[in-house]
C-alpha atoms as an extended CHARMM CRD file, in Angstrom:
* protein
*
       261  EXT
         1         1  MET       CA            -41.2620000000       37.1170000000      139.1020000000  PROA      1               0.0000000000
         2         2  SER       CA            -42.4130000000       35.8970000000      135.6370000000  PROA      2               0.0000000000
         3         3  ALA       CA            -43.7210000000       38.0050000000      132.7790000000  PROA      3               0.0000000000
         4         4  PRO       CA            -47.4680000000       38.0130000000      132.3920000000  PROA      4               0.0000000000
         5         5  ARG       CA            -49.1670000000       35.7390000000      130.0620000000  PROA      5               0.0000000000
         6         6  PHE       CA            -52.5740000000       36.3180000000      128.5500000000  PROA      6               0.0000000000
         7         7  ALA       CA            -55.3010000000       34.4320000000      126.6780000000  PROA      7               0.0000000000
         8         8  PHE       CA            -58.1930000000       35.7940000000      124.6930000000  PROA      8               0.0000000000
         9         9  LEU       CA            -61.4840000000       34.1590000000      125.7340000000  PROA      9               0.0000000000
        10        10  GLY       CA            -63.3360000000       36.2100000000      123.0890000000  PROA      10              0.0000000000
        11        11  THR       CA            -62.1590000000       38.5800000000      120.2350000000  PROA      11              0.0000000000
        12        12  SER       CA            -65.2830000000       39.6680000000      118.5790000000  PROA      12              0.0000000000
        13        13  GLY       CA            -67.1080000000       43.0380000000      118.4380000000  PROA      13              0.0000000000
        14        14  ALA       CA            -70.6350000000       43.3340000000      119.6420000000  PROA      14              0.0000000000
        15        15  VAL       CA            -71.8550000000       40.3660000000      117.4910000000  PROA      15              0.0000000000
        16        16  ALA       CA            -70.2600000000       36.9970000000      117.9830000000  PROA      16              0.0000000000
        17        17  SER       CA            -69.7730000000       34.5720000000      115.1910000000  PROA      17              0.0000000000
        18        18  ALA       CA            -69.2110000000       30.7500000000      114.8600000000  PROA      18              0.0000000000
        19        19  GLN       CA            -65.3770000000       31.6410000000      115.0720000000  PROA      19              0.0000000000
        20        20  ARG       CA            -65.3070000000       34.4080000000      117.7140000000  PROA      20              0.0000000000
        21        21  ASP       CA            -67.0220000000       35.1950000000      120.9410000000  PROA      21              0.0000000000
        22        22  ASN       CA            -67.3690000000       38.6940000000      122.5740000000  PROA      22              0.0000000000
        23        23  THR       CA            -64.2300000000       40.3420000000      123.8370000000  PROA      23              0.0000000000
        24        24  SER       CA            -62.6870000000       39.0850000000      126.9390000000  PROA      24              0.0000000000
        25        25  LEU       CA            -59.2140000000       38.1110000000      128.0610000000  PROA      25              0.0000000000
        26        26  VAL       CA            -57.5070000000       36.6340000000      131.2070000000  PROA      26              0.0000000000
        27        27  VAL       CA            -54.0520000000       37.8900000000      132.3630000000  PROA      27              0.0000000000
        28        28  GLU       CA            -52.0440000000       35.7780000000      134.5730000000  PROA      28              0.0000000000
        29        29  ALA       CA            -48.7070000000       35.8590000000      136.3890000000  PROA      29              0.0000000000
        30        30  ASP       CA            -47.2340000000       33.3950000000      138.9430000000  PROA      30              0.0000000000
        31        31  GLY       CA            -50.5480000000       31.7160000000      139.4750000000  PROA      31              0.0000000000
        32        32  VAL       CA            -52.7090000000       34.7810000000      139.9160000000  PROA      32              0.0000000000
        33        33  ALA       CA            -55.2300000000       35.8350000000      137.2730000000  PROA      33              0.0000000000
        34        34  ILE       CA            -57.3970000000       38.7130000000      136.4970000000  PROA      34              0.0000000000
        35        35  LEU       CA            -60.2280000000       39.0230000000      133.8630000000  PROA      35              0.0000000000
        36        36  LEU       CA            -60.2530000000       41.9150000000      131.5530000000  PROA      36              0.0000000000
        37        37  ASP       CA            -63.9840000000       42.3750000000      130.5260000000  PROA      37              0.0000000000
        38        38  CYS       CA            -66.6280000000       39.7140000000      130.7580000000  PROA      38              0.0000000000
        39        39  GLY       CA            -68.4220000000       38.8000000000      127.5570000000  PROA      39              0.0000000000
        40        40  GLY       CA            -69.2610000000       35.2040000000      126.7420000000  PROA      40              0.0000000000
        41        41  SER       CA            -69.0480000000       32.2850000000      128.9200000000  PROA      41              0.0000000000
        42        42  ALA       CA            -65.9240000000       33.1090000000      130.8290000000  PROA      42              0.0000000000
        43        43  VAL       CA            -65.7240000000       30.1680000000      133.3170000000  PROA      43              0.0000000000
        44        44  GLN       CA            -66.0990000000       27.6320000000      130.5080000000  PROA      44              0.0000000000
        45        45  ARG       CA            -63.2740000000       29.3430000000      128.4360000000  PROA      45              0.0000000000
        46        46  LEU       CA            -61.1130000000       29.8830000000      131.4670000000  PROA      46              0.0000000000
        47        47  ARG       CA            -61.2270000000       26.1800000000      131.8900000000  PROA      47              0.0000000000
        48        48  ARG       CA            -60.5000000000       25.5450000000      128.2190000000  PROA      48              0.0000000000
        49        49  VAL       CA            -57.3160000000       27.3190000000      128.5510000000  PROA      49              0.0000000000
        50        50  GLY       CA            -56.3910000000       25.5950000000      131.7380000000  PROA      50              0.0000000000
        51        51  VAL       CA            -57.0880000000       28.6150000000      134.2140000000  PROA      51              0.0000000000
        52        52  ASP       CA            -58.8360000000       27.8790000000      137.4910000000  PROA      52              0.0000000000
        53        53  PRO       CA            -61.8320000000       30.1920000000      137.7950000000  PROA      53              0.0000000000
        54        54  LEU       CA            -61.0890000000       30.4310000000      141.4800000000  PROA      54              0.0000000000
        55        55  ALA       CA            -57.6270000000       31.8940000000      140.7820000000  PROA      55              0.0000000000
        56        56  LEU       CA            -59.4040000000       35.1420000000      139.5560000000  PROA      56              0.0000000000
        57        57  THR       CA            -58.7510000000       37.8170000000      142.1650000000  PROA      57              0.0000000000
        58        58  HSD       CA            -60.2140000000       40.6610000000      140.0680000000  PROA      58              0.0000000000
        59        59  VAL       CA            -62.8270000000       41.1040000000      137.1390000000  PROA      59              0.0000000000
        60        60  VAL       CA            -62.1250000000       44.4090000000      135.3540000000  PROA      60              0.0000000000
        61        61  VAL       CA            -65.2360000000       45.7670000000      133.6750000000  PROA      61              0.0000000000
        62        62  THR       CA            -64.0420000000       48.5730000000      131.4770000000  PROA      62              0.0000000000
        63        63  HSD       CA            -67.5350000000       49.8360000000      130.4030000000  PROA      63              0.0000000000
        64        64  LEU       CA            -71.1320000000       49.0280000000      130.4890000000  PROA      64              0.0000000000
        65        65  HSD       CA            -71.8260000000       47.8720000000      126.8340000000  PROA      65              0.0000000000
        66        66  VAL       CA            -73.4680000000       44.5060000000      126.8850000000  PROA      66              0.0000000000
        67        67  ASP       CA            -70.7780000000       42.6480000000      125.1730000000  PROA      67              0.0000000000
        68        68  HSD       CA            -68.1740000000       43.5370000000      127.7490000000  PROA      68              0.0000000000
        69        69  ALA       CA            -70.2630000000       43.0780000000      130.9680000000  PROA      69              0.0000000000
        70        70  TYR       CA            -73.0360000000       40.4650000000      130.5810000000  PROA      70              0.0000000000
        71        71  GLY       CA            -71.0570000000       37.5470000000      131.7090000000  PROA      71              0.0000000000
        72        72  LEU       CA            -70.2960000000       39.1030000000      135.1580000000  PROA      72              0.0000000000
        73        73  PRO       CA            -73.2980000000       37.5180000000      136.8940000000  PROA      73              0.0000000000
        74        74  SER       CA            -72.5400000000       34.0320000000      135.5120000000  PROA      74              0.0000000000
        75        75  VAL       CA            -68.8790000000       34.2600000000      136.7000000000  PROA      75              0.0000000000
        76        76  VAL       CA            -70.0610000000       35.2180000000      140.2100000000  PROA      76              0.0000000000
        77        77  ARG       CA            -72.7380000000       32.4200000000      140.3110000000  PROA      77              0.0000000000
        78        78  GLN       CA            -70.4660000000       29.6980000000      138.9560000000  PROA      78              0.0000000000
        79        79  SER       CA            -67.5350000000       30.7640000000      141.2520000000  PROA      79              0.0000000000
        80        80  GLY       CA            -69.8940000000       30.3410000000      144.2250000000  PROA      80              0.0000000000
        81        81  LEU       CA            -71.0660000000       26.8390000000      143.0460000000  PROA      81              0.0000000000
        82        82  LEU       CA            -67.2520000000       26.0100000000      142.6360000000  PROA      82              0.0000000000
        83        83  GLY       CA            -66.7540000000       26.7150000000      146.2480000000  PROA      83              0.0000000000
        84        84  ARG       CA            -65.1810000000       30.2290000000      146.1730000000  PROA      84              0.0000000000
        85        85  ARG       CA            -64.7810000000       31.7720000000      149.5290000000  PROA      85              0.0000000000
        86        86  ALA       CA            -62.2310000000       34.3840000000      148.9180000000  PROA      86              0.0000000000
        87        87  PRO       CA            -63.3490000000       37.9190000000      147.9290000000  PROA      87              0.0000000000
        88        88  LEU       CA            -63.7220000000       38.9000000000      144.3380000000  PROA      88              0.0000000000
        89        89  SER       CA            -63.0850000000       42.5470000000      143.3440000000  PROA      89              0.0000000000
        90        90  VAL       CA            -64.9420000000       43.9640000000      140.5040000000  PROA      90              0.0000000000
        91        91  VAL       CA            -62.9690000000       46.9520000000      138.9890000000  PROA      91              0.0000000000
        92        92  CYS       CA            -64.8150000000       49.6270000000      137.2940000000  PROA      92              0.0000000000
        93        93  ARG       CA            -65.3370000000       53.3610000000      136.6150000000  PROA      93              0.0000000000
        94        94  PRO       CA            -66.8870000000       55.2470000000      139.6850000000  PROA      94              0.0000000000
        95        95  GLU       CA            -70.0770000000       55.9030000000      137.7450000000  PROA      95              0.0000000000
        96        96  HSD       CA            -70.5480000000       52.2110000000      137.0010000000  PROA      96              0.0000000000
        97        97  VAL       CA            -70.5340000000       50.8850000000      140.6060000000  PROA      97              0.0000000000
        98        98  GLU       CA            -74.1740000000       51.3520000000      141.0980000000  PROA      98              0.0000000000
        99        99  PRO       CA            -75.2210000000       49.8260000000      137.7060000000  PROA      99              0.0000000000
       100       100  LEU       CA            -73.0750000000       46.8800000000      138.3750000000  PROA      100             0.0000000000
       101       101  ARG       CA            -74.4990000000       46.4320000000      141.8530000000  PROA      101             0.0000000000
       102       102  ALA       CA            -78.0360000000       46.5810000000      140.3030000000  PROA      102             0.0000000000
       103       103  LEU       CA            -76.9750000000       43.9300000000      137.6910000000  PROA      103             0.0000000000
       104       104  LEU       CA            -75.9310000000       41.6960000000      140.3850000000  PROA      104             0.0000000000
       105       105  THR       CA            -78.9470000000       42.3140000000      142.5760000000  PROA      105             0.0000000000
       106       106  VAL       CA            -81.2600000000       41.3560000000      139.6260000000  PROA      106             0.0000000000
       107       107  PHE       CA            -79.8390000000       37.7700000000      139.8990000000  PROA      107             0.0000000000
       108       108  ARG       CA            -79.8700000000       37.7240000000      143.6660000000  PROA      108             0.0000000000
       109       109  LEU       CA            -76.0390000000       37.6770000000      143.8840000000  PROA      109             0.0000000000
       110       110  TRP       CA            -75.4540000000       40.9680000000      145.9220000000  PROA      110             0.0000000000
       111       111  ASP       CA            -75.0810000000       40.9470000000      149.6710000000  PROA      111             0.0000000000
       112       112  ARG       CA            -75.8840000000       37.3700000000      150.1210000000  PROA      112             0.0000000000
       113       113  PRO       CA            -74.5460000000       35.8950000000      153.4360000000  PROA      113             0.0000000000
       114       114  ASP       CA            -74.0280000000       32.4160000000      151.7520000000  PROA      114             0.0000000000
       115       115  LEU       CA            -71.7820000000       33.9040000000      148.9570000000  PROA      115             0.0000000000
       116       116  PHE       CA            -68.1920000000       35.0860000000      148.9470000000  PROA      116             0.0000000000
       117       117  PRO       CA            -67.7490000000       38.8840000000      149.2600000000  PROA      117             0.0000000000
       118       118  ILE       CA            -67.8880000000       40.8880000000      146.1660000000  PROA      118             0.0000000000
       119       119  VAL       CA            -66.0000000000       44.2130000000      146.3700000000  PROA      119             0.0000000000
       120       120  LEU       CA            -66.9540000000       46.8620000000      143.8300000000  PROA      120             0.0000000000
       121       121  ALA       CA            -63.6170000000       48.9470000000      143.3280000000  PROA      121             0.0000000000
       122       122  PRO       CA            -63.9640000000       52.0680000000      141.4860000000  PROA      122             0.0000000000
       123       123  ILE       CA            -60.7400000000       53.3510000000      139.6320000000  PROA      123             0.0000000000
       124       124  ASP       CA            -59.0690000000       56.6320000000      140.0190000000  PROA      124             0.0000000000
       125       125  LEU       CA            -59.7790000000       58.4840000000      136.9070000000  PROA      125             0.0000000000
       126       126  THR       CA            -56.2250000000       60.2890000000      136.7780000000  PROA      126             0.0000000000
       127       127  PRO       CA            -54.5330000000       58.8460000000      133.5980000000  PROA      127             0.0000000000
       128       128  GLY       CA            -51.9330000000       56.2710000000      134.5840000000  PROA      128             0.0000000000
       129       129  ALA       CA            -53.2390000000       55.8430000000      138.1780000000  PROA      129             0.0000000000
       130       130  ARG       CA            -52.6890000000       52.4100000000      139.6520000000  PROA      130             0.0000000000
       131       131  ALA       CA            -55.9520000000       50.4770000000      139.8490000000  PROA      131             0.0000000000
       132       132  LEU       CA            -54.7280000000       47.2700000000      141.5860000000  PROA      132             0.0000000000
       133       133  THR       CA            -51.9730000000       45.0400000000      142.5790000000  PROA      133             0.0000000000
       134       134  THR       CA            -52.4110000000       41.3700000000      142.9100000000  PROA      134             0.0000000000
       135       135  GLY       CA            -49.5520000000       38.8650000000      143.3150000000  PROA      135             0.0000000000
       136       136  ALA       CA            -46.9860000000       39.9570000000      140.7590000000  PROA      136             0.0000000000
       137       137  LEU       CA            -49.4750000000       41.8220000000      138.6690000000  PROA      137             0.0000000000
       138       138  SER       CA            -49.6150000000       45.5740000000      138.8690000000  PROA      138             0.0000000000
       139       139  VAL       CA            -52.4540000000       47.2490000000      136.8410000000  PROA      139             0.0000000000
       140       140  ALA       CA            -52.7850000000       51.0390000000      135.7880000000  PROA      140             0.0000000000
       141       141  THR       CA            -55.7330000000       52.4730000000      133.8560000000  PROA      141             0.0000000000
       142       142  THR       CA            -56.5190000000       55.6620000000      131.9890000000  PROA      142             0.0000000000
       143       143  PRO       CA            -59.7990000000       57.0190000000      130.5270000000  PROA      143             0.0000000000
       144       144  ASN       CA            -60.1550000000       56.4540000000      126.7870000000  PROA      144             0.0000000000
       145       145  ASP       CA            -62.5940000000       57.8160000000      124.1880000000  PROA      145             0.0000000000
       146       146  HSD       CA            -65.5440000000       55.5920000000      123.4520000000  PROA      146             0.0000000000
       147       147  GLY       CA            -67.9870000000       58.3540000000      122.4990000000  PROA      147             0.0000000000
       148       148  SER       CA            -70.7780000000       58.7870000000      125.0020000000  PROA      148             0.0000000000
       149       149  MET       CA            -69.7870000000       55.6130000000      127.0680000000  PROA      149             0.0000000000
       150       150  PRO       CA            -67.3640000000       56.2180000000      129.8730000000  PROA      150             0.0000000000
       151       151  ASN       CA            -64.4800000000       53.6870000000      129.4490000000  PROA      151             0.0000000000
       152       152  PHE       CA            -60.9880000000       53.1360000000      130.1950000000  PROA      152             0.0000000000
       153       153  ALA       CA            -57.7700000000       51.4160000000      128.8670000000  PROA      153             0.0000000000
       154       154  VAL       CA            -55.6540000000       49.0360000000      131.1420000000  PROA      154             0.0000000000
       155       155  ARG       CA            -51.8630000000       48.4400000000      131.4800000000  PROA      155             0.0000000000
       156       156  ALA       CA            -50.7930000000       45.3300000000      133.3020000000  PROA      156             0.0000000000
       157       157  GLN       CA            -47.1700000000       44.4480000000      134.1030000000  PROA      157             0.0000000000
       158       158  ALA       CA            -45.1660000000       41.9240000000      135.9030000000  PROA      158             0.0000000000
       159       159  GLY       CA            -41.5740000000       40.7110000000      135.7400000000  PROA      159             0.0000000000
       160       160  GLY       CA            -40.4560000000       43.9040000000      133.7590000000  PROA      160             0.0000000000
       161       161  LYS       CA            -42.9120000000       43.1530000000      130.9460000000  PROA      161             0.0000000000
       162       162  ALA       CA            -46.1210000000       45.0790000000      130.2300000000  PROA      162             0.0000000000
       163       163  LEU       CA            -49.1340000000       44.6970000000      127.9790000000  PROA      163             0.0000000000
       164       164  VAL       CA            -51.8690000000       47.4750000000      127.3300000000  PROA      164             0.0000000000
       165       165  TYR       CA            -55.4710000000       46.6330000000      126.3870000000  PROA      165             0.0000000000
       166       166  SER       CA            -57.2290000000       49.5750000000      124.7790000000  PROA      166             0.0000000000
       167       167  SER       CA            -60.7840000000       48.3390000000      125.2090000000  PROA      167             0.0000000000
       168       168  ASP       CA            -63.2540000000       49.9260000000      123.0390000000  PROA      168             0.0000000000
       169       169  THR       CA            -62.1560000000       53.4260000000      121.8450000000  PROA      169             0.0000000000
       170       170  ARG       CA            -61.5860000000       55.6000000000      118.8670000000  PROA      170             0.0000000000
       171       171  PRO       CA            -57.8860000000       56.5950000000      118.3010000000  PROA      171             0.0000000000
       172       172  CYS       CA            -56.9040000000       58.2320000000      121.5570000000  PROA      172             0.0000000000
       173       173  ALA       CA            -53.6100000000       59.8390000000      122.6290000000  PROA      173             0.0000000000
       174       174  ALA       CA            -54.1510000000       58.8240000000      126.1930000000  PROA      174             0.0000000000
       175       175  VAL       CA            -54.0420000000       55.1510000000      125.1160000000  PROA      175             0.0000000000
       176       176  ALA       CA            -50.7410000000       55.8050000000      123.2840000000  PROA      176             0.0000000000
       177       177  THR       CA            -49.4000000000       57.4180000000      126.2960000000  PROA      177             0.0000000000
       178       178  LEU       CA            -50.3410000000       54.5560000000      128.6420000000  PROA      178             0.0000000000
       179       179  ALA       CA            -48.7730000000       52.0590000000      126.1910000000  PROA      179             0.0000000000
       180       180  GLN       CA            -45.3810000000       54.0190000000      126.1240000000  PROA      180             0.0000000000
       181       181  GLY       CA            -42.6660000000       51.3830000000      126.6380000000  PROA      181             0.0000000000
       182       182  ALA       CA            -45.0380000000       48.3670000000      126.6730000000  PROA      182             0.0000000000
       183       183  ASP       CA            -44.0470000000       45.2160000000      125.0800000000  PROA      183             0.0000000000
       184       184  VAL       CA            -47.6640000000       44.5230000000      123.6790000000  PROA      184             0.0000000000
       185       185  LEU       CA            -50.4920000000       46.7300000000      122.6720000000  PROA      185             0.0000000000
       186       186  ILE       CA            -53.8970000000       44.9450000000      122.4200000000  PROA      186             0.0000000000
       187       187  HSD       CA            -55.9540000000       47.3290000000      120.4320000000  PROA      187             0.0000000000
       188       188  GLU       CA            -59.4660000000       47.1300000000      119.0120000000  PROA      188             0.0000000000
       189       189  ALA       CA            -59.8420000000       46.9580000000      115.2660000000  PROA      189             0.0000000000
       190       190  THR       CA            -63.6760000000       46.8780000000      114.8640000000  PROA      190             0.0000000000
       191       191  PHE       CA            -63.6890000000       47.7880000000      111.1470000000  PROA      191             0.0000000000
       192       192  ALA       CA            -61.5360000000       48.2300000000      108.0790000000  PROA      192             0.0000000000
       193       193  GLU       CA            -60.5190000000       51.6840000000      106.8480000000  PROA      193             0.0000000000
       194       194  ARG       CA            -62.4980000000       51.3340000000      103.7280000000  PROA      194             0.0000000000
       195       195  ASP       CA            -65.6850000000       50.9500000000      105.6050000000  PROA      195             0.0000000000
       196       196  ARG       CA            -65.2430000000       54.1330000000      107.8490000000  PROA      196             0.0000000000
       197       197  THR       CA            -68.3280000000       56.0800000000      108.6080000000  PROA      197             0.0000000000
       198       198  ASP       CA            -68.7590000000       59.0520000000      110.9180000000  PROA      198             0.0000000000
       199       199  HSD       CA            -70.8730000000       56.9460000000      113.1620000000  PROA      199             0.0000000000
       200       200  ARG       CA            -68.2720000000       54.0750000000      113.4290000000  PROA      200             0.0000000000
       201       201  SER       CA            -65.3700000000       56.5310000000      113.8170000000  PROA      201             0.0000000000
       202       202  GLU       CA            -67.0880000000       58.2790000000      116.8170000000  PROA      202             0.0000000000
       203       203  THR       CA            -66.6630000000       55.2130000000      119.0590000000  PROA      203             0.0000000000
       204       204  HSD       CA            -64.3370000000       52.8330000000      117.5520000000  PROA      204             0.0000000000
       205       205  ALA       CA            -60.9880000000       52.3580000000      115.7400000000  PROA      205             0.0000000000
       206       206  SER       CA            -60.1640000000       50.8680000000      112.4600000000  PROA      206             0.0000000000
       207       207  ALA       CA            -57.2010000000       48.4170000000      111.9220000000  PROA      207             0.0000000000
       208       208  ALA       CA            -55.2860000000       51.3620000000      110.4140000000  PROA      208             0.0000000000
       209       209  ASP       CA            -56.0370000000       53.5560000000      113.5030000000  PROA      209             0.0000000000
       210       210  ALA       CA            -54.6230000000       50.6510000000      115.7300000000  PROA      210             0.0000000000
       211       211  GLY       CA            -51.4660000000       50.6160000000      113.6710000000  PROA      211             0.0000000000
       212       212  ARG       CA            -51.1500000000       54.3520000000      114.0630000000  PROA      212             0.0000000000
       213       213  VAL       CA            -51.6130000000       54.2560000000      117.9210000000  PROA      213             0.0000000000
       214       214  ALA       CA            -48.9830000000       51.3810000000      118.0460000000  PROA      214             0.0000000000
       215       215  ALA       CA            -46.5030000000       53.4410000000      116.1180000000  PROA      215             0.0000000000
       216       216  GLU       CA            -47.0290000000       56.4400000000      118.3230000000  PROA      216             0.0000000000
       217       217  ALA       CA            -46.7060000000       54.3130000000      121.4650000000  PROA      217             0.0000000000
       218       218  GLY       CA            -43.4170000000       52.6820000000      120.2890000000  PROA      218             0.0000000000
       219       219  VAL       CA            -44.5850000000       49.1640000000      121.3090000000  PROA      219             0.0000000000
       220       220  ARG       CA            -42.8580000000       46.0200000000      120.0250000000  PROA      220             0.0000000000
       221       221  ARG       CA            -45.9130000000       44.1240000000      119.0490000000  PROA      221             0.0000000000
       222       222  LEU       CA            -49.5230000000       44.9470000000      118.2090000000  PROA      222             0.0000000000
       223       223  ILE       CA            -52.4160000000       42.5300000000      118.7110000000  PROA      223             0.0000000000
       224       224  LEU       CA            -55.8220000000       43.3500000000      116.9640000000  PROA      224             0.0000000000
       225       225  THR       CA            -58.9960000000       42.4310000000      118.7380000000  PROA      225             0.0000000000
       226       226  HSD       CA            -62.5970000000       43.3230000000      119.0510000000  PROA      226             0.0000000000
       227       227  VAL       CA            -62.8910000000       42.4540000000      115.3460000000  PROA      227             0.0000000000
       228       228  GLY       CA            -66.3170000000       43.2500000000      113.7960000000  PROA      228             0.0000000000
       229       229  ALA       CA            -68.1800000000       40.1240000000      112.5840000000  PROA      229             0.0000000000
       230       230  ASP       CA            -68.1160000000       41.2230000000      108.9740000000  PROA      230             0.0000000000
       231       231  TYR       CA            -64.3540000000       40.6800000000      108.9850000000  PROA      231             0.0000000000
       232       232  HSD       CA            -64.0500000000       37.2890000000      110.7070000000  PROA      232             0.0000000000
       233       233  ASP       CA            -63.3690000000       35.5940000000      107.4180000000  PROA      233             0.0000000000
       234       234  ASP       CA            -60.6750000000       38.0440000000      106.3260000000  PROA      234             0.0000000000
       235       235  VAL       CA            -58.6600000000       39.1280000000      109.2880000000  PROA      235             0.0000000000
       236       236  ALA       CA            -55.4280000000       38.9600000000      107.2650000000  PROA      236             0.0000000000
       237       237  ALA       CA            -56.5930000000       42.0330000000      105.5350000000  PROA      237             0.0000000000
       238       238  LEU       CA            -56.9670000000       43.9920000000      108.9150000000  PROA      238             0.0000000000
       239       239  ALA       CA            -53.3340000000       42.9900000000      109.7620000000  PROA      239             0.0000000000
       240       240  GLY       CA            -52.1180000000       44.1400000000      106.4260000000  PROA      240             0.0000000000
       241       241  GLU       CA            -53.9790000000       47.5180000000      106.9730000000  PROA      241             0.0000000000
       242       242  ALA       CA            -52.4060000000       47.9650000000      110.3510000000  PROA      242             0.0000000000
       243       243  ALA       CA            -48.9210000000       47.1140000000      108.8190000000  PROA      243             0.0000000000
       244       244  ARG       CA            -49.1150000000       50.1730000000      106.6980000000  PROA      244             0.0000000000
       245       245  HSD       CA            -48.7600000000       52.2880000000      109.6370000000  PROA      245             0.0000000000
       246       246  PHE       CA            -46.7560000000       50.2130000000      112.1640000000  PROA      246             0.0000000000
       247       247  GLY       CA            -43.5070000000       48.3680000000      111.5360000000  PROA      247             0.0000000000
       248       248  GLY       CA            -43.4120000000       46.0540000000      114.4070000000  PROA      248             0.0000000000
       249       249  VAL       CA            -44.9140000000       42.6150000000      114.8530000000  PROA      249             0.0000000000
       250       250  ILE       CA            -48.6760000000       42.5070000000      114.0250000000  PROA      250             0.0000000000
       251       251  GLU       CA            -51.2170000000       39.7010000000      114.9380000000  PROA      251             0.0000000000
       252       252  VAL       CA            -54.8910000000       39.2730000000      114.8350000000  PROA      252             0.0000000000
       253       253  ALA       CA            -55.8980000000       37.9280000000      118.2260000000  PROA      253             0.0000000000
       254       254  GLU       CA            -56.5600000000       34.0760000000      118.4000000000  PROA      254             0.0000000000
       255       255  GLU       CA            -58.9800000000       32.7110000000      121.0020000000  PROA      255             0.0000000000
       256       256  LEU       CA            -58.1420000000       30.1210000000      123.6400000000  PROA      256             0.0000000000
       257       257  ARG       CA            -54.1700000000       30.1540000000      123.2650000000  PROA      257             0.0000000000
       258       258  PHE       CA            -51.6960000000       31.7510000000      125.4590000000  PROA      258             0.0000000000
       259       259  TYR       CA            -49.3980000000       34.7110000000      124.5950000000  PROA      259             0.0000000000
       260       260  THR       CA            -46.3910000000       36.1070000000      126.6450000000  PROA      260             0.0000000000
       261       261  ALA       CA            -45.8870000000       39.7010000000      127.0530000000  PROA      261             0.0000000000
């Protein structure tokens, strides 16, 4: 059983740029893959990193902000055109089952006899509850704190290695708890500390916040993602800001390359 590897298909916040697309990543172990959030053209980007879109068993939609969910109908439609017959599970919060069903219905992708089965799979909201097991991958979740938008963080592990994806959140003790003992924390860093406002800090984290959460969790490595478009030309400054609070390895996520937990 091998450790999970993962690739960022997108690393930007709500606004994409020429360098960075909306946040999405694929996690793979022993030939089985799951998609964490679904912004951008996920199928095209999966192919660019060498992952067969038909290898996906689950798409995890952490919350219903546009930049994390708008690519789902495209993934479903293209998977059908590629000949998918196996069921695809869409993992989400319980209150997001019906909105996601409605989204797929708009594009005539729900409950079609000529399309593979789509299973909407609500998570258990108990912190640390197991959400899914597929192949060698085991995934647990915990609610985080994204202001008024219900959301959750994800822990994926295989082969004795674990990574945690914060999704969008302000600094949150529940995320640090989920990340205890993990090898990698993938944490949002939407803004720099110098640009903190009450509005931003109600729903998102700065790079400094991400560093503090990584230190609290005791992880080995911190990867910053969901970087606001204003910072795409100066991501090194965000890494430096996080380093003032976390002494481990710090990187800013790069798109379309594989990492290993």
